[in-house]
Amino acid sequence: MTSEADIASIAGQLAALTRTVAAMERQLKTVSERADSQQRQADSQQARTEAQQERIDLAARELADVSERLQAAANALRESI
């Protein structure tokens, strides 16, 4: 091979490599965006879960308070009879 042919061959290989790297960059960007989207969805779901758990905890405390008041009322009623 002549040096011009060598240069042309290397230039072709370099162009092909450049296209491959550009394609890989696009794929990586797509995967990264998808991962970011999934992370945002997971964070949102976690926030909803935490809010729901807080409501459940509050309802449980309120139920315990009502139960205590009912028990006190029942005790008072028994004592009055």
XYZ file of N, CA, C and O in Angstrom:
324
model
N 0.826 -1.185 0.000
C 0.000 0.000 0.000
C 0.867 1.244 0.000
O 1.877 1.297 0.676
N 0.397 2.223 -0.677
C 1.121 3.491 -0.681
C 0.720 4.292 0.538
O -0.272 3.991 1.200
N 1.492 5.313 0.792
C 1.183 6.130 1.963
C -0.153 6.854 1.780
O -0.888 7.044 2.747
N -0.503 7.229 0.544
C -1.809 7.861 0.311
C -2.935 6.870 0.581
O -3.959 7.233 1.159
N -2.731 5.652 0.188
C -3.737 4.625 0.435
C -3.846 4.352 1.932
O -4.950 4.155 2.455
N -2.691 4.336 2.616
C -2.691 4.151 4.058
C -3.460 5.282 4.746
O -4.280 5.041 5.643
N -3.197 6.503 4.315
C -3.860 7.667 4.902
C -5.367 7.595 4.643
O -6.176 7.844 5.543
N -5.746 7.235 3.440
C -7.165 7.123 3.098
C -7.824 6.023 3.928
O -8.947 6.193 4.414
N -7.141 4.920 4.117
C -7.679 3.822 4.911
C -7.866 4.243 6.365
O -8.906 3.991 6.973
N -6.851 4.898 6.896
C -6.920 5.356 8.286
C -8.009 6.414 8.444
O -8.764 6.408 9.421
N -8.116 7.307 7.467
C -9.159 8.336 7.516
C -10.544 7.687 7.497
O -11.458 8.112 8.220
N -10.714 6.656 6.703
C -11.986 5.938 6.654
C -12.294 5.265 7.974
O -13.437 5.293 8.459
N -11.265 4.642 8.548
C -11.458 3.995 9.846
C -11.780 5.012 10.937
O -12.642 4.774 11.799
N -11.108 6.159 10.871
C -11.362 7.218 11.844
C -12.788 7.760 11.695
O -13.473 7.995 12.695
N -13.252 7.914 10.461
C -14.620 8.382 10.223
C -15.626 7.366 10.760
O -16.621 7.742 11.395
N -15.372 6.095 10.532
C -16.265 5.051 11.029
C -16.275 5.036 12.550
O -17.334 4.910 13.180
N -15.109 5.185 13.146
C -15.009 5.227 14.602
C -15.754 6.439 15.158
O -16.457 6.338 16.169
N -15.619 7.579 14.484
C -16.319 8.792 14.910
C -17.827 8.583 14.869
O -18.546 8.972 15.799
N -18.333 7.948 13.830
C -19.771 7.675 13.737
C -20.211 6.710 14.847
O -21.270 6.888 15.453
N -19.386 5.710 15.104
C -19.711 4.738 16.159
C -19.767 5.421 17.521
O -20.695 5.185 18.312
N -18.798 6.284 17.791
C -18.768 7.001 19.067
C -19.977 7.924 19.180
O -20.609 8.012 20.241
N -20.345 8.593 18.095
C -21.517 9.475 18.116
C -22.789 8.668 18.391
O -23.660 9.105 19.164
N -22.904 7.499 17.781
C -24.068 6.642 18.014
C -24.098 6.176 19.465
O -25.168 6.161 20.108
N -22.942 5.811 19.995
C -22.869 5.377 21.386
C -23.227 6.531 22.318
O -23.901 6.328 23.338
N -22.823 7.737 21.977
C -23.148 8.909 22.780
C -24.662 9.130 22.815
O -25.235 9.395 23.876
N -25.315 8.996 21.679
C -26.774 9.147 21.622
C -27.458 8.076 22.469
O -28.408 8.360 23.208
N -26.968 6.846 22.357
C -27.552 5.758 23.143
C -27.364 5.998 24.642
O -28.291 5.783 25.440
N -26.181 6.437 25.004
C -25.892 6.705 26.413
C -26.773 7.839 26.931
O -27.297 7.770 28.053
N -26.975 8.862 26.125
C -27.832 9.973 26.526
C -29.268 9.480 26.723
O -29.931 9.843 27.699
N -29.744 8.621 25.816
C -31.094 8.073 25.933
C -31.237 7.256 27.211
O -32.218 7.399 27.953
N -30.259 6.413 27.482
C -30.290 5.585 28.694
C -30.242 6.467 29.942
O -30.973 6.242 30.910
N -29.408 7.493 29.913
C -29.288 8.398 31.050
C -30.597 9.147 31.291
O -31.044 9.275 32.440
N -31.230 9.634 30.230
C -32.511 10.333 30.370
C -33.585 9.395 30.906
O -34.396 9.781 31.752
N -33.579 8.165 30.433
C -34.556 7.181 30.911
C -34.329 6.898 32.402
O -35.277 6.814 33.180
N -33.066 6.754 32.784
C -32.752 6.500 34.198
C -33.176 7.686 35.058
O -33.727 7.496 36.157
N -32.933 8.905 34.582
C -33.356 10.091 35.324
C -34.869 10.119 35.491
O -35.386 10.430 36.563
N -35.574 9.798 34.424
C -37.043 9.776 34.466
C -37.535 8.735 35.466
O -38.441 9.000 36.270
N -36.943 7.569 35.426
C -37.341 6.515 36.356
C -37.024 6.904 37.801
O -37.798 6.594 38.718
N -35.913 7.607 37.999
C -35.563 8.043 39.354
C -36.567 9.073 39.846
O -36.987 9.040 41.009
N -36.977 10.003 38.961
C -37.980 10.985 39.352
C -39.294 10.293 39.711
O -39.950 10.654 40.691
N -39.675 9.290 38.929
C -40.902 8.542 39.225
C -40.784 7.817 40.564
O -41.732 7.811 41.361
N -39.640 7.218 40.810
C -39.424 6.507 42.081
C -39.471 7.487 43.254
O -40.058 7.188 44.297
N -38.862 8.668 43.072
C -38.882 9.678 44.134
C -40.307 10.143 44.410
O -40.710 10.318 45.567
N -41.063 10.342 43.347
C -42.454 10.770 43.485
C -43.277 9.702 44.205
O -44.074 10.014 45.101
N -43.072 8.461 43.829
C -43.789 7.355 44.485
C -43.405 7.272 45.962
O -44.262 7.055 46.818
N -42.130 7.471 46.253
C -41.665 7.441 47.644
C -42.329 8.553 48.443
O -42.758 8.339 49.586
N -42.437 9.737 47.858
C -43.078 10.857 48.551
C -44.553 10.551 48.813
O -45.068 10.835 49.907
N -45.231 9.956 47.815
C -46.638 9.593 48.011
C -46.771 8.541 49.107
O -47.680 8.603 49.944
N -45.869 7.582 49.118
C -45.899 6.522 50.127
C -45.688 7.105 51.521
O -46.379 6.736 52.477
N -44.741 8.027 51.642
C -44.470 8.648 52.945
C -45.669 9.464 53.416
O -46.030 9.414 54.602
N -46.299 10.207 52.499
C -47.478 10.995 52.872
C -48.610 10.081 53.312
O -49.303 10.362 54.305
N -48.791 8.988 52.594
C -49.837 8.036 52.959
C -49.547 7.415 54.325
O -50.445 7.264 55.152
N -48.290 7.096 54.585
C -47.930 6.514 55.881
C -48.180 7.516 57.001
O -48.638 7.148 58.091
N -47.889 8.787 56.750
C -48.157 9.806 57.761
C -49.651 9.885 58.060
O -50.053 10.014 59.225
N -50.485 9.808 57.024
C -51.943 9.830 57.240
C -52.397 8.594 58.021
O -53.256 8.689 58.900
N -51.820 7.457 57.708
C -52.161 6.224 58.430
C -51.767 6.355 59.899
O -52.544 5.996 60.794
N -50.569 6.873 60.153
C -50.104 7.044 61.535
C -51.015 8.001 62.299
O -51.360 7.748 63.458
N -51.397 9.099 61.658
C -52.293 10.067 62.302
C -53.640 9.420 62.610
O -54.170 9.575 63.714
N -54.179 8.687 61.650
C -55.464 8.016 61.867
C -55.358 7.006 63.008
O -56.281 6.891 63.833
N -54.240 6.302 63.093
C -54.053 5.324 64.173
C -53.999 6.022 65.524
O -54.587 5.540 66.509
N -53.303 7.168 65.585
C -53.252 7.924 66.859
C -54.641 8.432 67.237
O -55.042 8.355 68.401
N -55.362 8.948 66.261
C -56.721 9.431 66.545
C -57.619 8.289 67.002
O -58.423 8.453 67.930
N -57.488 7.137 66.370
C -58.281 5.976 66.773
C -57.929 5.549 68.199
O -58.819 5.216 68.993
N -56.647 5.583 68.534
C -56.229 5.229 69.890
C -56.808 6.219 70.896
O -57.277 5.821 71.979
N -56.816 7.522 70.543
C -57.399 8.530 71.435
C -58.891 8.282 71.636
O -59.394 8.333 72.766
N -59.599 8.009 70.557
C -61.034 7.731 70.653
C -61.272 6.482 71.500
O -62.173 6.445 72.348
N -60.451 5.487 71.299
C -60.593 4.245 72.067
C -60.395 4.511 73.555
O -61.140 3.996 74.398
N -59.396 5.329 73.882
C -59.156 5.662 75.297
C -60.345 6.408 75.888
O -60.763 6.133 77.028
N -60.899 7.354 75.129
C -62.051 8.112 75.626
C -63.262 7.198 75.807
O -64.011 7.321 76.793
N -63.465 6.296 74.871
C -64.575 5.350 74.999
C -64.395 4.452 76.214
O -65.348 4.163 76.943
N -63.166 4.006 76.416
C -62.886 3.147 77.568
C -63.129 3.911 78.865
O -63.722 3.384 79.816
N -62.704 5.171 78.894
C -62.917 5.997 80.098
C -64.412 6.205 80.316
O -64.895 6.145 81.463
N -65.156 6.448 79.266
C -66.605 6.629 79.386
C -67.262 5.346 79.873
O -68.172 5.370 80.720
N -66.829 4.199 79.343
C -67.386 2.921 79.782
C -67.087 2.686 81.252
O -67.952 2.210 82.005
N -65.862 2.995 81.662
C -65.492 2.834 83.077
C -66.334 3.743 83.968
O -66.823 3.331 85.031
N -66.508 4.972 83.521
C -67.308 5.913 84.308
C -68.751 5.433 84.394
O -69.409 5.550 85.454
N -69.282 4.899 83.325
C -70.654 4.392 83.322
C -70.790 3.212 84.267
O -71.757 3.139 85.050
N -69.796 2.319 84.264
C -69.847 1.171 85.170
C -69.824 1.624 86.625
O -70.506 1.061 87.472
N -68.995 2.628 86.906
C -68.879 3.110 88.282
C -70.154 3.804 88.750
O -70.497 3.785 89.929
N -70.868 4.388 87.816
C -72.094 5.116 88.193
C -73.284 4.188 88.399
O -74.279 4.593 88.990
N -73.160 2.983 87.937
C -74.282 2.036 88.061
C -74.212 1.331 89.392
O -73.326 1.078 90.045
